[in-house]
Amino acid sequence: MASPYCRKEKSLGRLCTNFFKLYNREGVDTIGLDAAALQLGVERRRIYDIVNILEGIGVLQKKAKNQYTWKGFGAIPEALKVLKEQGLKEEFGTYVANVSNQKKYALPSDSKTEWQDKCSESDKSEHKRQKSLGLLTQNFVKLFLCSDMELISLDEAALALLWDGHDEKALRTKSRRLYDIANVFSSMKLIEKVCSEIGKSAYRWIDMESCGDGLSIAPDAKNTKRRAFGTEITNTLVKRCNTSSTDWKLIEKVNMGIHSKDNSKAVQEEVLTEQHQNYGTKDFVFGPFTPNVTKSEARENKNGGQNQDWQNLFRDYRPQYCNQAVNDLFHHYSEAWNSWYVEAKDKQQIEPGS
DNA sequence: CACTCCCGCCACGGT
DNA sequence: ACCGTGGCGGGAGTG
């Protein structure tokens, strides 16, 4: 039912986690934005945020209108490598260093635009790209990969990447995007938030190779707040102020094919083919194969026995959660989905016309 | 109060 | 016109 508003539940980081739970598995190739929004229970606008950030690090690639190709975590290392090369060429490291040393005004605006406007410019779409979340994401990554700074605060990142030399208010506005990116990255365990005693928080890049696949749930000895991917994949659809007004009716309609917009058919098909869960009630559950695996039997990853070479994992292109329990869960779902799907298909043939 | 960042308005470009 | 996309910043939530 209408749960009370909880900001954390609605965070981009959480959404991102859910996004992965939904798509980071075998057999996923194309992602439709409508379906994603429906299944994750968020507005379309938020999907754009996630997608743009993920595209920046190679996890997704735009395929067509409304559609993205899922490249998966396996694509990250290569993307990072490219970004690092670019960044080194553009001398990102020195920029951050300057910023952190001299605080403001360290970055001559012309030299900044030098690398921000690397490619052609002048044309409008390029200008737009310069301000895009995707590019900011990539530049943010470069800061970490190309400087030898252990910790980078968002302030510093903002100064390095967004400071135009005078407009402080604009800087604050643009900085909001860095928070977005940082949250997504945190949920992916690409970076980690670290608080100094002064209360200042900064981020540390997590070297993926040094900790298993970097995307799994860490053994977590320290009090680093690493997030675990749970089993709930919808963001609660409770608005900040006004309660209710969830779209479950719409979801049901789409699922049942009685939505009246012309693109409903497409959406419906998308949902039908993509969704490996089933829903129809307000409280999202995993449909006909509700997990009976709350505590999965496989739990032998104690000593990080799987921390072998994470790149090997990717080599056979089966980037999965290193966490066995989550893996098993997905395996369970896809199995269940398969059987359910076949069953449903048969039924449809028997009673056509829905 | 400062920091964080959700939310949705609305501009813009493509169809 | 309409729709997909996504920049942007107001202001709510949090510590």
Short mmCIF file of C-alpha atoms (C1' of nucleotides) in Angstrom, two decimals:
data_model
loop_
_atom_site.label_atom_id
_atom_site.label_comp_id
_atom_site.label_asym_id
_atom_site.label_seq_id
_atom_site.Cartn_x
_atom_site.Cartn_y
_atom_site.Cartn_z
CA MET A 1 0.00 0.00 0.00
CA ALA A 2 1.04 3.60 -0.02
CA SER A 3 4.15 3.50 2.02
CA PRO A 4 5.33 6.71 3.59
CA TYR A 5 7.71 8.77 1.62
CA CYS A 6 11.27 7.78 2.11
CA ARG A 7 13.95 9.68 0.36
CA LYS A 8 16.43 6.89 0.33
CA GLU A 9 14.03 4.62 -1.42
CA LYS A 10 13.84 7.07 -4.24
CA SER A 11 17.47 7.77 -4.63
CA LEU A 12 19.26 7.42 -7.90
CA GLY A 13 21.62 5.00 -6.27
CA ARG A 14 18.83 2.73 -5.25
CA LEU A 15 17.26 3.03 -8.62
CA CYS A 16 20.55 2.10 -10.14
CA THR A 17 20.81 -0.94 -7.94
CA ASN A 18 17.37 -1.99 -8.97
CA PHE A 19 18.22 -1.37 -12.55
CA PHE A 20 21.04 -3.84 -12.29
CA LYS A 21 18.97 -6.38 -10.53
CA LEU A 22 16.62 -6.19 -13.41
CA TYR A 23 19.03 -6.24 -16.26
CA ASN A 24 22.33 -7.61 -15.16
CA ARG A 25 21.69 -11.15 -16.07
CA GLU A 26 21.88 -13.57 -18.84
CA GLY A 27 19.82 -13.06 -21.90
CA VAL A 28 19.35 -9.36 -21.56
CA ASP A 29 20.22 -7.59 -24.71
CA THR A 30 17.97 -4.66 -25.28
CA ILE A 31 16.48 -2.36 -22.75
CA GLY A 32 13.42 -0.33 -23.45
CA LEU A 33 13.04 2.86 -21.53
CA ASP A 34 9.31 2.51 -21.11
CA ALA A 35 9.58 -0.96 -19.77
CA ALA A 36 12.37 0.03 -17.47
CA ALA A 37 10.39 2.89 -16.06
CA LEU A 38 7.37 0.71 -15.55
CA GLN A 39 9.19 -2.12 -13.97
CA LEU A 40 11.26 0.04 -11.73
CA GLY A 41 8.33 2.15 -10.78
CA VAL A 42 9.87 5.48 -11.58
CA GLU A 43 9.23 8.25 -13.95
CA ARG A 44 10.81 8.12 -17.29
CA ARG A 45 12.89 11.14 -16.56
CA ARG A 46 14.84 9.19 -13.94
CA ILE A 47 15.61 6.45 -16.38
CA TYR A 48 17.31 9.00 -18.56
CA ASP A 49 19.53 9.96 -15.67
CA ILE A 50 20.61 6.41 -15.03
CA VAL A 51 20.99 5.55 -18.65
CA ASN A 52 23.09 8.57 -19.45
CA ILE A 53 25.45 7.88 -16.63
CA LEU A 54 25.75 4.23 -17.46
CA GLU A 55 26.30 4.98 -21.07
CA GLY A 56 29.19 7.16 -20.04
CA ILE A 57 31.03 4.17 -18.67
CA GLY A 58 30.06 1.73 -21.34
CA VAL A 59 27.42 -0.31 -19.57
CA LEU A 60 24.80 0.75 -22.04
CA GLN A 61 24.82 1.93 -25.56
CA LYS A 62 22.07 3.74 -27.31
CA LYS A 63 20.57 1.59 -29.97
CA ALA A 64 17.56 3.44 -31.17
CA LYS A 65 14.89 5.70 -29.95
CA ASN A 66 13.79 4.39 -26.63
CA GLN A 67 16.18 1.51 -26.76
CA TYR A 68 19.53 0.76 -25.31
CA THR A 69 21.82 -2.17 -25.74
CA TRP A 70 22.96 -3.75 -22.54
CA LYS A 71 26.70 -4.10 -22.63
CA GLY A 72 27.00 -5.06 -19.06
CA PHE A 73 29.69 -4.68 -16.50
CA GLY A 74 32.06 -6.48 -18.76
CA ALA A 75 32.27 -3.37 -20.86
CA ILE A 76 33.42 -1.19 -18.02
CA PRO A 77 37.13 -2.04 -17.97
CA GLU A 78 37.55 -1.22 -21.59
CA ALA A 79 35.59 1.97 -21.24
CA LEU A 80 37.70 3.00 -18.29
CA LYS A 81 40.84 2.26 -20.18
CA VAL A 82 39.78 4.49 -23.00
CA LEU A 83 38.77 7.23 -20.62
CA LYS A 84 42.04 7.03 -18.85
CA GLU A 85 43.97 7.32 -22.06
CA GLN A 86 41.92 10.29 -23.10
CA GLY A 87 42.28 11.85 -19.71
CA LEU A 88 46.01 11.47 -19.66
CA LYS A 89 46.25 13.06 -23.03
CA GLU A 90 44.14 15.90 -21.81
CA GLU A 91 46.19 16.19 -18.66
CA PHE A 92 43.32 15.82 -16.32
CA GLY A 93 45.54 15.04 -13.45
CA THR A 94 47.15 18.40 -13.38
CA TYR A 95 43.82 20.12 -13.40
CA VAL A 96 42.61 18.43 -10.29
CA ALA A 97 45.89 18.93 -8.58
CA ASN A 98 45.71 22.61 -9.27
CA VAL A 99 42.23 22.85 -8.03
CA SER A 100 42.91 21.06 -4.84
CA ASN A 101 45.98 23.11 -4.15
CA GLN A 102 44.79 26.54 -4.94
CA LYS A 103 41.15 26.20 -4.33
CA LYS A 104 39.18 28.40 -6.54
CA TYR A 105 40.30 30.17 -9.66
CA ALA A 106 42.98 27.61 -10.18
CA LEU A 107 41.61 26.51 -13.43
CA PRO A 108 41.96 28.98 -16.24
CA SER A 109 38.68 28.79 -18.01
CA ASP A 110 40.20 28.73 -21.43
CA SER A 111 42.37 25.80 -20.69
CA LYS A 112 39.37 24.01 -19.35
CA THR A 113 37.34 24.56 -22.42
CA GLU A 114 40.35 23.40 -24.29
CA TRP A 115 39.67 19.88 -23.28
CA GLN A 116 36.00 20.24 -22.90
CA ASP A 117 35.68 21.41 -26.44
CA LYS A 118 38.13 19.00 -27.81
CA CYS A 119 36.08 17.86 -30.70
CA SER A 120 34.53 20.10 -33.21
CA GLU A 121 32.49 22.79 -31.64
CA SER A 122 30.32 25.53 -32.95
CA ASP A 123 27.49 23.26 -33.82
CA LYS A 124 24.69 23.21 -31.35
CA SER A 125 24.39 19.54 -30.70
CA GLU A 126 28.01 19.52 -29.80
CA HIS A 127 27.44 22.37 -27.45
CA LYS A 128 24.66 20.44 -25.86
CA ARG A 129 26.85 17.41 -25.54
CA GLN A 130 29.37 19.48 -23.69
CA LYS A 131 26.86 19.98 -20.95
CA SER A 132 25.52 16.50 -20.94
CA LEU A 133 25.39 14.23 -17.99
CA GLY A 134 27.15 11.55 -19.96
CA LEU A 135 30.16 13.70 -20.63
CA LEU A 136 30.25 14.94 -17.09
CA THR A 137 30.23 11.34 -16.00
CA GLN A 138 33.21 10.57 -18.15
CA ASN A 139 35.10 13.58 -16.97
CA PHE A 140 34.36 12.67 -13.42
CA VAL A 141 35.86 9.27 -14.01
CA LYS A 142 38.89 10.81 -15.60
CA LEU A 143 39.55 12.84 -12.52
CA PHE A 144 39.99 9.68 -10.56
CA LEU A 145 41.84 7.72 -13.16
CA CYS A 146 44.23 10.40 -14.21
CA SER A 147 45.17 12.11 -11.03
CA ASP A 148 47.06 10.59 -8.20
CA MET A 149 44.72 12.01 -5.68
CA GLU A 150 43.39 9.41 -3.37
CA LEU A 151 40.31 11.35 -2.44
CA ILE A 152 38.32 13.77 -4.47
CA SER A 153 35.49 15.77 -3.04
CA LEU A 154 32.60 16.85 -5.14
CA ASP A 155 33.63 20.40 -4.53
CA GLU A 156 36.94 19.76 -6.13
CA ALA A 157 35.36 17.87 -8.95
CA ALA A 158 32.95 20.70 -9.52
CA LEU A 159 35.73 23.23 -9.63
CA ALA A 160 37.73 21.16 -12.02
CA LEU A 161 34.91 20.24 -14.31
CA LEU A 162 32.32 22.92 -14.03
CA TRP A 163 33.80 26.13 -12.78
CA ASP A 164 33.48 28.84 -15.39
CA GLY A 165 35.48 31.38 -13.50
CA HIS A 166 32.81 33.54 -12.00
CA ASP A 167 29.30 32.24 -11.54
CA GLU A 168 29.20 30.61 -8.17
CA LYS A 169 25.49 29.96 -8.26
CA ALA A 170 25.76 28.18 -11.55
CA LEU A 171 28.45 26.06 -10.07
CA ARG A 172 26.19 24.95 -7.27
CA THR A 173 23.47 24.13 -9.71
CA LYS A 174 25.71 22.09 -11.89
CA SER A 175 27.16 20.37 -8.89
CA ARG A 176 23.87 18.65 -8.34
CA ARG A 177 24.69 16.50 -11.28
CA LEU A 178 27.86 15.39 -9.61
CA TYR A 179 25.85 14.19 -6.67
CA ASP A 180 23.76 12.19 -9.07
CA ILE A 181 26.77 10.61 -10.66
CA ALA A 182 28.44 9.93 -7.37
CA ASN A 183 25.39 8.18 -6.08
CA VAL A 184 25.16 5.95 -9.08
CA PHE A 185 28.83 5.15 -8.91
CA SER A 186 28.57 4.43 -5.23
CA SER A 187 25.82 1.97 -5.79
CA MET A 188 27.98 0.28 -8.36
CA LYS A 189 30.88 0.25 -5.99
CA LEU A 190 33.01 2.14 -8.39
CA ILE A 191 33.63 4.77 -5.79
CA GLU A 192 33.26 4.92 -2.10
CA LYS A 193 32.30 7.78 0.10
CA VAL A 194 34.78 8.62 2.78
CA CYS A 195 34.23 11.05 5.57
CA SER A 196 37.08 12.90 7.11
CA GLU A 197 37.03 14.04 10.69
CA ILE A 198 36.25 17.56 9.61
CA GLY A 199 33.01 16.25 8.36
CA LYS A 200 34.06 16.82 4.82
CA SER A 201 33.18 13.98 2.57
CA ALA A 202 35.07 12.88 -0.44
CA TYR A 203 35.16 9.94 -2.75
CA ARG A 204 37.72 7.31 -3.32
CA TRP A 205 37.94 5.29 -6.46
CA ILE A 206 37.62 1.61 -5.78
CA ASP A 207 40.10 -0.36 -7.72
CA MET A 208 37.97 -3.12 -9.09
CA GLU A 209 40.78 -5.59 -9.41
CA SER A 210 41.68 -5.28 -5.81
CA CYS A 211 38.36 -6.38 -4.51
CA GLY A 212 36.88 -9.22 -6.39
CA ASP A 213 34.68 -7.93 -9.10
CA GLY A 214 34.14 -4.67 -7.37
CA LEU A 215 30.48 -5.02 -7.95
CA SER A 216 29.72 -7.67 -5.54
CA ILE A 217 28.82 -7.27 -1.99
CA ALA A 218 32.05 -6.79 -0.24
CA PRO A 219 33.01 -8.91 2.71
CA ASP A 220 32.70 -5.63 4.46
CA ALA A 221 34.90 -5.81 7.44
CA LYS A 222 35.10 -2.09 7.78
CA ASN A 223 32.27 0.23 8.26
CA THR A 224 32.19 1.23 4.68
CA LYS A 225 28.61 1.46 3.77
CA ARG A 226 28.63 -0.79 0.81
CA ARG A 227 25.26 -1.51 -0.50
CA ALA A 228 23.92 -4.90 -1.08
CA PHE A 229 21.63 -5.63 -3.91
CA GLY A 230 18.47 -6.79 -2.28
CA THR A 231 15.48 -8.31 -3.87
CA GLU A 232 13.10 -5.44 -4.17
CA ILE A 233 13.35 -3.86 -7.53
CA THR A 234 10.77 -1.18 -7.61
CA ASN A 235 11.37 2.22 -6.25
CA THR A 236 8.39 3.03 -4.17
CA LEU A 237 6.20 5.28 -6.11
CA VAL A 238 5.36 7.62 -3.34
CA LYS A 239 5.81 11.23 -4.14
CA ARG A 240 7.71 13.60 -2.01
CA CYS A 241 4.75 15.57 -0.78
CA ASN A 242 1.52 14.36 -2.18
CA THR A 243 0.94 10.77 -1.43
CA SER A 244 -0.45 8.08 -3.64
CA SER A 245 -1.15 8.51 -7.31
CA THR A 246 0.82 5.51 -8.24
CA ASP A 247 0.67 4.20 -11.71
CA TRP A 248 -0.12 0.66 -10.98
CA LYS A 249 -3.39 0.90 -12.78
CA LEU A 250 -1.49 1.92 -15.84
CA ILE A 251 0.93 -0.87 -15.41
CA GLU A 252 -1.86 -3.33 -15.19
CA LYS A 253 -3.46 -1.90 -18.25
CA VAL A 254 -0.27 -2.07 -20.18
CA ASN A 255 0.21 -5.60 -19.13
CA MET A 256 -3.27 -6.48 -20.11
CA GLY A 257 -3.11 -4.62 -23.35
CA ILE A 258 -5.96 -2.26 -22.70
CA HIS A 259 -3.95 0.88 -22.53
CA SER A 260 -5.27 3.25 -25.11
CA LYS A 261 -2.26 5.13 -26.38
CA ASP A 262 -1.04 4.03 -29.74
CA ASN A 263 2.35 3.06 -28.51
CA SER A 264 0.82 0.92 -25.86
CA LYS A 265 1.18 -2.13 -27.98
CA ALA A 266 4.85 -1.65 -28.35
CA VAL A 267 5.20 -1.03 -24.69
CA GLN A 268 3.18 -4.04 -23.89
CA GLU A 269 5.26 -6.27 -26.06
CA GLU A 270 8.35 -4.81 -24.62
CA VAL A 271 7.16 -5.45 -21.17
CA LEU A 272 6.05 -8.92 -21.98
CA THR A 273 9.28 -9.93 -23.54
CA GLU A 274 11.51 -8.13 -21.19
CA GLN A 275 9.98 -8.62 -17.90
CA HIS A 276 10.93 -11.66 -16.11
CA GLN A 277 8.75 -10.75 -13.29
CA ASN A 278 5.08 -10.47 -13.18
CA TYR A 279 3.07 -7.92 -11.42
CA GLY A 280 -0.46 -6.89 -11.08
CA THR A 281 -0.91 -5.85 -7.56
CA LYS A 282 0.13 -2.76 -5.78
CA ASP A 283 2.70 -4.48 -3.74
CA PHE A 284 5.23 -5.61 -6.16
CA VAL A 285 6.09 -9.21 -5.87
CA PHE A 286 7.99 -11.45 -8.11
CA GLY A 287 4.99 -12.98 -9.67
CA PRO A 288 4.45 -16.63 -10.17
CA PHE A 289 7.83 -17.53 -8.89
CA THR A 290 8.10 -15.56 -5.76
CA PRO A 291 11.46 -16.39 -4.28
CA ASN A 292 11.64 -19.19 -1.87
CA VAL A 293 15.28 -18.48 -1.63
CA THR A 294 15.47 -15.83 0.95
CA LYS A 295 18.49 -17.50 2.29
CA SER A 296 20.15 -19.10 -0.53
CA GLU A 297 22.05 -22.20 0.21
CA ALA A 298 25.19 -21.25 -1.58
CA ARG A 299 27.12 -19.06 0.73
CA GLU A 300 30.64 -20.17 0.23
CA ASN A 301 32.11 -16.84 -0.58
CA LYS A 302 33.31 -16.13 2.86
CA ASN A 303 36.97 -15.83 2.39
CA GLY A 304 36.47 -14.17 -0.94
CA GLY A 305 37.34 -17.46 -2.56
CA GLN A 306 35.97 -16.02 -5.73
CA ASN A 307 38.18 -13.05 -5.67
CA GLN A 308 40.30 -14.60 -8.35
CA ASP A 309 40.81 -12.49 -11.24
CA TRP A 310 37.87 -10.40 -11.93
CA GLN A 311 38.91 -9.86 -15.38
CA ASN A 312 38.70 -13.53 -15.98
CA LEU A 313 35.14 -13.30 -14.97
CA PHE A 314 34.51 -10.79 -17.62
CA ARG A 315 36.46 -12.60 -20.20
CA ASP A 316 33.89 -15.27 -20.54
CA TYR A 317 31.42 -12.48 -20.55
CA ARG A 318 29.25 -13.64 -17.82
CA PRO A 319 29.46 -10.64 -15.62
CA GLN A 320 27.39 -11.58 -12.69
CA TYR A 321 27.15 -10.67 -9.12
CA CYS A 322 30.01 -12.23 -7.44
CA ASN A 323 27.77 -12.73 -4.51
CA GLN A 324 26.60 -16.25 -4.82
CA ALA A 325 23.28 -15.70 -3.21
CA VAL A 326 22.26 -12.99 -5.61
CA ASN A 327 23.50 -14.99 -8.50
CA ASP A 328 21.48 -17.92 -7.46
CA LEU A 329 18.49 -15.77 -7.06
CA PHE A 330 18.70 -14.60 -10.61
CA HIS A 331 19.31 -18.02 -11.86
CA HIS A 332 16.24 -19.07 -10.05
CA TYR A 333 14.25 -16.30 -11.63
CA SER A 334 15.30 -16.94 -15.14
CA GLU A 335 14.51 -20.60 -14.78
CA ALA A 336 11.15 -19.78 -13.38
CA TRP A 337 10.58 -17.24 -16.05
CA ASN A 338 11.34 -19.68 -18.78
CA SER A 339 8.87 -22.18 -17.57
CA TRP A 340 6.30 -19.55 -16.90
CA TYR A 341 6.80 -17.98 -20.28
CA VAL A 342 6.37 -21.23 -22.14
CA GLU A 343 3.28 -21.94 -20.16
CA ALA A 344 1.85 -18.52 -20.82
CA LYS A 345 2.61 -18.76 -24.48
CA ASP A 346 0.83 -22.05 -24.78
CA LYS A 347 -2.15 -20.64 -23.05
CA GLN A 348 -2.24 -17.70 -25.38
CA GLN A 349 -2.34 -19.96 -28.36
CA ILE A 350 -5.25 -21.81 -26.94
CA GLU A 351 -7.27 -18.75 -26.13
CA PRO A 352 -6.32 -16.09 -28.67
CA GLY A 353 -7.54 -12.54 -28.59
CA SER A 354 -6.87 -10.80 -25.35
"C1'" DC B 1 22.15 25.81 8.89
"C1'" DA B 2 24.78 23.52 5.11
"C1'" DC B 3 24.73 19.81 2.47
"C1'" DT B 4 22.40 16.57 -0.39
"C1'" DC B 5 19.71 15.49 -4.28
"C1'" DC B 6 14.56 14.38 -5.72
"C1'" DC B 7 11.47 16.06 -8.73
"C1'" DG B 8 9.30 17.75 -12.63
"C1'" DC B 9 9.15 21.94 -15.65
"C1'" DC B 10 10.07 23.07 -20.02
"C1'" DA B 11 13.25 23.80 -24.03
"C1'" DC B 12 14.92 21.67 -27.89
"C1'" DG B 13 15.52 18.66 -31.75
"C1'" DG B 14 13.76 14.99 -34.40
"C1'" DT B 15 9.75 12.79 -36.71
"C1'" DA C 1 1.75 18.91 -33.64
"C1'" DC C 2 3.72 15.60 -31.21
"C1'" DC C 3 7.15 13.00 -28.82
"C1'" DG C 4 11.65 11.66 -26.92
"C1'" DT C 5 15.24 13.57 -24.55
"C1'" DG C 6 17.56 15.68 -20.88
"C1'" DG C 7 19.31 20.43 -18.85
"C1'" DC C 8 18.24 22.74 -15.13
"C1'" DG C 9 17.21 24.71 -10.61
"C1'" DG C 10 13.55 25.01 -6.84
"C1'" DG C 11 13.00 23.46 -2.78
"C1'" DA C 12 12.34 19.26 0.25
"C1'" DG C 13 14.86 16.02 3.17
"C1'" DT C 14 18.83 15.06 6.19
"C1'" DG C 15 22.38 15.45 9.62
#
